[in-house]
PDB file of C-alpha atoms in Angstrom:
ATOM      1  CA  MET A   1       0.000   0.000   0.000  1.00 46.00           C
ATOM      2  CA  ARG A   2       1.297   3.422  -0.898  1.00 54.00           C
ATOM      3  CA  PRO A   3      -0.213   6.009   1.485  1.00 52.00           C
ATOM      4  CA  LEU A   4      -1.167   9.262  -0.197  1.00 54.00           C
ATOM      5  CA  TYR A   5      -3.149  10.960   2.560  1.00 51.00           C
ATOM      6  CA  LYS A   6      -3.771  10.081   6.181  1.00 56.00           C
ATOM      7  CA  GLU A   7      -7.449  10.978   5.813  1.00 55.00           C
ATOM      8  CA  VAL A   8      -9.647  12.323   3.011  1.00 60.00           C
ATOM      9  CA  TYR A   9     -12.436  14.089   4.883  1.00 59.00           C
ATOM     10  CA  SER A  10     -10.567  17.416   4.933  1.00 62.00           C
ATOM     11  CA  LEU A  11      -9.903  17.075   1.191  1.00 63.00           C
ATOM     12  CA  ASP A  12     -13.601  16.480   0.552  1.00 63.00           C
ATOM     13  CA  LYS A  13     -14.472  19.553   2.611  1.00 64.00           C
ATOM     14  CA  ARG A  14     -12.069  21.643   0.537  1.00 62.00           C
ATOM     15  CA  CYS A  15     -13.855  20.498  -2.621  1.00 61.00           C
ATOM     16  CA  TYR A  16     -17.148  21.774  -1.200  1.00 59.00           C
ATOM     17  CA  LEU A  17     -15.628  25.291  -1.093  1.00 67.00           C
ATOM     18  CA  PHE A  18     -15.396  25.121  -4.889  1.00 68.00           C
ATOM     19  CA  GLY A  19     -19.020  24.083  -5.282  1.00 70.00           C
ATOM     20  CA  MET A  20     -18.249  20.382  -5.652  1.00 64.00           C
ATOM     21  CA  SER A  21     -21.000  18.519  -3.840  1.00 73.00           C
ATOM     22  CA  GLU A  22     -20.745  15.175  -2.111  1.00 78.00           C
ATOM     23  CA  ASP A  23     -22.849  13.827  -4.967  1.00 79.00           C
ATOM     24  CA  ILE A  24     -20.380  15.010  -7.626  1.00 78.00           C
ATOM     25  CA  LEU A  25     -17.426  13.535  -5.719  1.00 80.00           C
ATOM     26  CA  MET A  26     -19.275  10.229  -5.489  1.00 79.00           C
ATOM     27  CA  GLU A  27     -20.007  10.192  -9.218  1.00 87.00           C
ATOM     28  CA  ASN A  28     -16.330  10.903  -9.914  1.00 85.00           C
ATOM     29  CA  ALA A  29     -15.204   8.020  -7.688  1.00 86.00           C
ATOM     30  CA  ALA A  30     -17.679   5.652  -9.338  1.00 92.00           C
ATOM     31  CA  SER A  31     -16.702   6.773 -12.843  1.00 92.00           C
ATOM     32  CA  LYS A  32     -13.016   6.003 -12.170  1.00 95.00           C
ATOM     33  CA  MET A  33     -13.923   2.512 -10.944  1.00 95.00           C
ATOM     34  CA  TYR A  34     -16.183   2.140 -13.998  1.00 96.00           C
ATOM     35  CA  GLU A  35     -13.260   3.022 -16.317  1.00 95.00           C
ATOM     36  CA  GLU A  36     -11.006   0.475 -14.596  1.00 95.00           C
ATOM     37  CA  ILE A  37     -13.619  -2.267 -15.009  1.00 97.00           C
ATOM     38  CA  LYS A  38     -14.461  -1.371 -18.625  1.00 95.00           C
ATOM     39  CA  ASN A  39     -10.768  -1.186 -19.607  1.00 95.00           C
ATOM     40  CA  LYS A  40     -10.274  -4.744 -18.347  1.00 95.00           C
ATOM     41  CA  GLY A  41     -13.106  -6.130 -20.503  1.00 93.00           C
ATOM     42  CA  ILE A  42     -14.960  -7.446 -17.474  1.00 96.00           C
ATOM     43  CA  LYS A  43     -18.381  -9.013 -18.154  1.00 95.00           C
ATOM     44  CA  SER A  44     -19.713  -9.721 -14.643  1.00 96.00           C
ATOM     45  CA  VAL A  45     -19.308  -7.904 -11.329  1.00 96.00           C
ATOM     46  CA  LEU A  46     -20.268  -8.559  -7.719  1.00 95.00           C
ATOM     47  CA  ILE A  47     -20.335  -5.291  -5.758  1.00 96.00           C
ATOM     48  CA  ILE A  48     -20.440  -5.503  -1.961  1.00 95.00           C
ATOM     49  CA  SER A  49     -21.516  -2.125  -0.575  1.00 96.00           C
ATOM     50  CA  GLY A  50     -21.587  -0.982   3.018  1.00 94.00           C
ATOM     51  CA  PRO A  51     -24.234   1.198   4.644  1.00 94.00           C
ATOM     52  CA  GLY A  52     -22.379   4.527   4.384  1.00 93.00           C
ATOM     53  CA  ASN A  53     -20.834   6.733   1.763  1.00 91.00           C
ATOM     54  CA  ASN A  54     -18.241   4.166   0.679  1.00 92.00           C
ATOM     55  CA  GLY A  55     -21.171   1.877  -0.018  1.00 95.00           C
ATOM     56  CA  ALA A  56     -22.854   4.722  -1.894  1.00 95.00           C
ATOM     57  CA  ASP A  57     -19.810   4.866  -4.194  1.00 96.00           C
ATOM     58  CA  GLY A  58     -20.343   1.164  -4.923  1.00 97.00           C
ATOM     59  CA  ILE A  59     -24.069   1.623  -5.535  1.00 97.00           C
ATOM     60  CA  SER A  60     -23.324   4.482  -7.930  1.00 97.00           C
ATOM     61  CA  LEU A  61     -20.875   2.196  -9.758  1.00 97.00           C
ATOM     62  CA  ALA A  62     -23.547  -0.515  -9.990  1.00 97.00           C
ATOM     63  CA  ARG A  63     -25.922   1.968 -11.664  1.00 97.00           C
ATOM     64  CA  MET A  64     -23.238   3.005 -14.168  1.00 96.00           C
ATOM     65  CA  LEU A  65     -22.478  -0.618 -15.090  1.00 97.00           C
ATOM     66  CA  LEU A  66     -26.073  -1.814 -15.158  1.00 95.00           C
ATOM     67  CA  ALA A  67     -26.760  -1.416 -18.885  1.00 91.00           C
ATOM     68  CA  GLU A  68     -23.508  -3.015 -20.030  1.00 92.00           C
ATOM     69  CA  ILE A  69     -22.398  -5.634 -17.524  1.00 93.00           C
ATOM     70  CA  ASP A  70     -23.985  -8.393 -15.437  1.00 93.00           C
ATOM     71  CA  VAL A  71     -24.097  -6.689 -12.010  1.00 94.00           C
ATOM     72  CA  TYR A  72     -25.066  -8.187  -8.676  1.00 92.00           C
ATOM     73  CA  LEU A  73     -25.281  -5.669  -5.820  1.00 95.00           C
ATOM     74  CA  PHE A  74     -25.074  -6.982  -2.272  1.00 94.00           C
ATOM     75  CA  LEU A  75     -25.881  -4.647   0.655  1.00 94.00           C
ATOM     76  CA  PRO A  76     -25.229  -6.738   3.792  1.00 92.00           C
ATOM     77  CA  PHE A  77     -26.181  -3.824   6.099  1.00 91.00           C
ATOM     78  CA  GLY A  78     -28.642  -2.015   3.851  1.00 92.00           C
ATOM     79  CA  ALA A  79     -28.232   1.641   2.891  1.00 95.00           C
ATOM     80  CA  LYS A  80     -28.110   3.954   5.923  1.00 95.00           C
ATOM     81  CA  SER A  81     -26.362   7.212   5.019  1.00 94.00           C
ATOM     82  CA  GLU A  82     -28.387   9.784   3.089  1.00 95.00           C
ATOM     83  CA  MET A  83     -26.090   9.395   0.075  1.00 94.00           C
ATOM     84  CA  ALA A  84     -26.373   5.598   0.166  1.00 96.00           C
ATOM     85  CA  LYS A  85     -30.175   5.891   0.229  1.00 97.00           C
ATOM     86  CA  LEU A  86     -30.114   8.384  -2.660  1.00 96.00           C
ATOM     87  CA  GLN A  87     -27.774   6.239  -4.755  1.00 96.00           C
ATOM     88  CA  LEU A  88     -29.862   3.135  -4.047  1.00 97.00           C
ATOM     89  CA  GLN A  89     -33.027   4.918  -5.172  1.00 97.00           C
ATOM     90  CA  ARG A  90     -31.295   5.975  -8.397  1.00 96.00           C
ATOM     91  CA  TYR A  91     -30.088   2.400  -8.943  1.00 97.00           C
ATOM     92  CA  LYS A  92     -33.622   1.074  -8.439  1.00 96.00           C
ATOM     93  CA  ASN A  93     -34.981   3.736 -10.808  1.00 97.00           C
ATOM     94  CA  PHE A  94     -32.783   2.211 -13.514  1.00 95.00           C
ATOM     95  CA  GLY A  95     -34.151  -1.261 -12.763  1.00 94.00           C
ATOM     96  CA  GLY A  96     -31.247  -2.462 -10.653  1.00 94.00           C
ATOM     97  CA  LYS A  97     -31.754  -5.467  -8.379  1.00 89.00           C
ATOM     98  CA  TYR A  98     -29.992  -6.071  -5.103  1.00 91.00           C
ATOM     99  CA  SER A  99     -30.032  -8.093  -1.912  1.00 86.00           C
ATOM    100  CA  GLU A 100     -29.735  -6.888   1.674  1.00 81.00           C
ATOM    101  CA  PHE A 101     -29.609 -10.429   3.005  1.00 68.00           C
ATOM    102  CA  GLU A 102     -27.055 -13.161   2.648  1.00 62.00           C
ATOM    103  CA  ILE A 103     -25.846 -13.651  -0.889  1.00 58.00           C
ATOM    104  CA  ASP A 104     -28.294 -16.092  -2.438  1.00 51.00           C
ATOM    105  CA  LYS A 105     -26.539 -19.432  -2.998  1.00 50.00           C
ATOM    106  CA  THR A 106     -27.794 -19.472  -6.605  1.00 43.00           C
ATOM    107  CA  LYS A 107     -26.164 -16.067  -7.168  1.00 51.00           C
ATOM    108  CA  VAL A 108     -22.764 -17.131  -5.829  1.00 59.00           C
ATOM    109  CA  LYS A 109     -21.233 -17.863  -9.145  1.00 71.00           C
ATOM    110  CA  LYS A 110     -17.872 -16.916 -10.513  1.00 85.00           C
ATOM    111  CA  TYR A 111     -17.706 -13.246 -11.325  1.00 93.00           C
ATOM    112  CA  ASP A 112     -14.984 -11.601 -13.405  1.00 95.00           C
ATOM    113  CA  CYS A 113     -14.691  -8.842 -10.807  1.00 97.00           C
ATOM    114  CA  TYR A 114     -15.410  -8.330  -7.100  1.00 96.00           C
ATOM    115  CA  VAL A 115     -15.751  -4.762  -5.835  1.00 97.00           C
ATOM    116  CA  ASP A 116     -15.200  -3.857  -2.194  1.00 96.00           C
ATOM    117  CA  ALA A 117     -17.190  -0.742  -1.256  1.00 96.00           C
ATOM    118  CA  ILE A 118     -17.929  -1.883   2.289  1.00 94.00           C
ATOM    119  CA  PHE A 119     -15.976   0.497   4.525  1.00 88.00           C
ATOM    120  CA  GLY A 120     -13.703   3.272   3.338  1.00 79.00           C
ATOM    121  CA  SER A 121     -11.168   5.425   5.084  1.00 74.00           C
ATOM    122  CA  GLY A 122     -11.924   6.197   8.688  1.00 71.00           C
ATOM    123  CA  LEU A 123     -12.490   2.616   9.877  1.00 72.00           C
ATOM    124  CA  LYS A 124     -11.629   2.564  13.578  1.00 73.00           C
ATOM    125  CA  ARG A 125     -13.332  -0.525  14.957  1.00 78.00           C
ATOM    126  CA  ASP A 126     -12.649  -4.208  14.484  1.00 76.00           C
ATOM    127  CA  LEU A 127     -14.768  -5.889  11.836  1.00 85.00           C
ATOM    128  CA  ASP A 128     -17.536  -8.184  13.032  1.00 86.00           C
ATOM    129  CA  SER A 129     -17.778 -11.873  12.154  1.00 89.00           C
ATOM    130  CA  LYS A 130     -20.291 -11.266   9.340  1.00 87.00           C
ATOM    131  CA  ILE A 131     -17.978  -8.922   7.421  1.00 88.00           C
ATOM    132  CA  ASN A 132     -14.915 -11.073   8.177  1.00 91.00           C
ATOM    133  CA  SER A 133     -16.750 -14.065   6.708  1.00 89.00           C
ATOM    134  CA  ILE A 134     -17.839 -12.152   3.578  1.00 89.00           C
ATOM    135  CA  ILE A 135     -14.314 -10.870   2.937  1.00 92.00           C
ATOM    136  CA  ARG A 136     -12.735 -14.276   3.616  1.00 91.00           C
ATOM    137  CA  ASN A 137     -15.100 -15.912   1.103  1.00 89.00           C
ATOM    138  CA  ILE A 138     -14.568 -13.253  -1.574  1.00 91.00           C
ATOM    139  CA  ASN A 139     -10.791 -13.388  -1.137  1.00 94.00           C
ATOM    140  CA  LYS A 140     -10.927 -17.097  -2.062  1.00 92.00           C
ATOM    141  CA  LYS A 141     -12.599 -16.318  -5.395  1.00 92.00           C
ATOM    142  CA  GLU A 142     -10.627 -15.969  -8.582  1.00 94.00           C
ATOM    143  CA  GLY A 143     -11.162 -12.751 -10.478  1.00 95.00           C
ATOM    144  CA  PHE A 144     -10.128  -9.124 -10.502  1.00 97.00           C
ATOM    145  CA  LYS A 145     -10.591  -7.450  -7.121  1.00 97.00           C
ATOM    146  CA  LEU A 146     -11.150  -3.706  -6.808  1.00 97.00           C
ATOM    147  CA  SER A 147     -11.438  -1.624  -3.628  1.00 96.00           C
ATOM    148  CA  CYS A 148     -12.969   1.797  -3.275  1.00 93.00           C
ATOM    149  CA  ASP A 149     -10.853   4.247  -1.190  1.00 88.00           C
ATOM    150  CA  ILE A 150      -9.055   1.655   0.983  1.00 89.00           C
ATOM    151  CA  PRO A 151      -9.430  -2.125   1.241  1.00 93.00           C
ATOM    152  CA  THR A 152     -11.982  -3.036   3.886  1.00 92.00           C
ATOM    153  CA  GLY A 153     -10.250  -4.364   6.968  1.00 91.00           C
ATOM    154  CA  LEU A 154      -7.508  -1.717   7.060  1.00 88.00           C
ATOM    155  CA  ASP A 155      -7.595   1.433   9.151  1.00 80.00           C
ATOM    156  CA  ASP A 156      -6.036   4.750   8.075  1.00 78.00           C
ATOM    157  CA  ASN A 157      -2.625   3.600   9.358  1.00 77.00           C
ATOM    158  CA  GLY A 158      -2.713   0.332   7.417  1.00 81.00           C
ATOM    159  CA  ASN A 159      -3.413  -1.738  10.546  1.00 82.00           C
ATOM    160  CA  LYS A 160      -5.614  -4.799  10.225  1.00 87.00           C
ATOM    161  CA  LYS A 161      -9.040  -4.562  11.826  1.00 84.00           C
ATOM    162  CA  GLY A 162     -10.022  -8.066  10.781  1.00 89.00           C
ATOM    163  CA  GLU A 163      -9.945  -9.857   7.441  1.00 93.00           C
ATOM    164  CA  VAL A 164      -8.540  -7.565   4.754  1.00 93.00           C
ATOM    165  CA  PHE A 165      -9.989  -7.465   1.239  1.00 95.00           C
ATOM    166  CA  LYS A 166      -7.141  -8.485  -1.098  1.00 97.00           C
ATOM    167  CA  ALA A 167      -7.529  -5.839  -3.787  1.00 96.00           C
ATOM    168  CA  ASP A 168      -5.608  -5.950  -7.044  1.00 96.00           C
ATOM    169  CA  VAL A 169      -6.307  -2.236  -7.435  1.00 95.00           C
ATOM    170  CA  THR A 170      -7.614   0.405  -5.035  1.00 92.00           C
ATOM    171  CA  ILE A 171      -9.155   3.575  -6.442  1.00 90.00           C
ATOM    172  CA  THR A 172      -9.555   6.647  -4.292  1.00 80.00           C
TER     173      THR A 172
END
């Protein structure tokens, strides 16, 4: 891992001074992940999104990919932040399907890509057994692995807080 910034919240706040909304920043993050996936020729994606704004980045990505790629969106904790709720509503407006429960056994197939948008920068607590199990199972899968902001399981100092998503690429 190559650290660029200790935290990104102050950088986000600076963007707001220039009229860049949280929504625009989220669309930019999702569009960069979209480009990475499209450039690799990926045909199927499993996106695991958390309940906050990192999850909202993943939901936004799911909406962008929906018309072109087989997308399965998994929200193990639902959508709780206002941005996550907004992005989920947009995704549903485009006909996107998702699950807030355990990944359906019939849906656990091999995907070309697995996207980690569970927890971003700012993780302070240890991960619970549910998230550790999800990450452990996804890490065993073959395919391209992409993290949004920071791999889930690492705190801002790069310390493990449980299982760590083994990303091939992290986009922040």
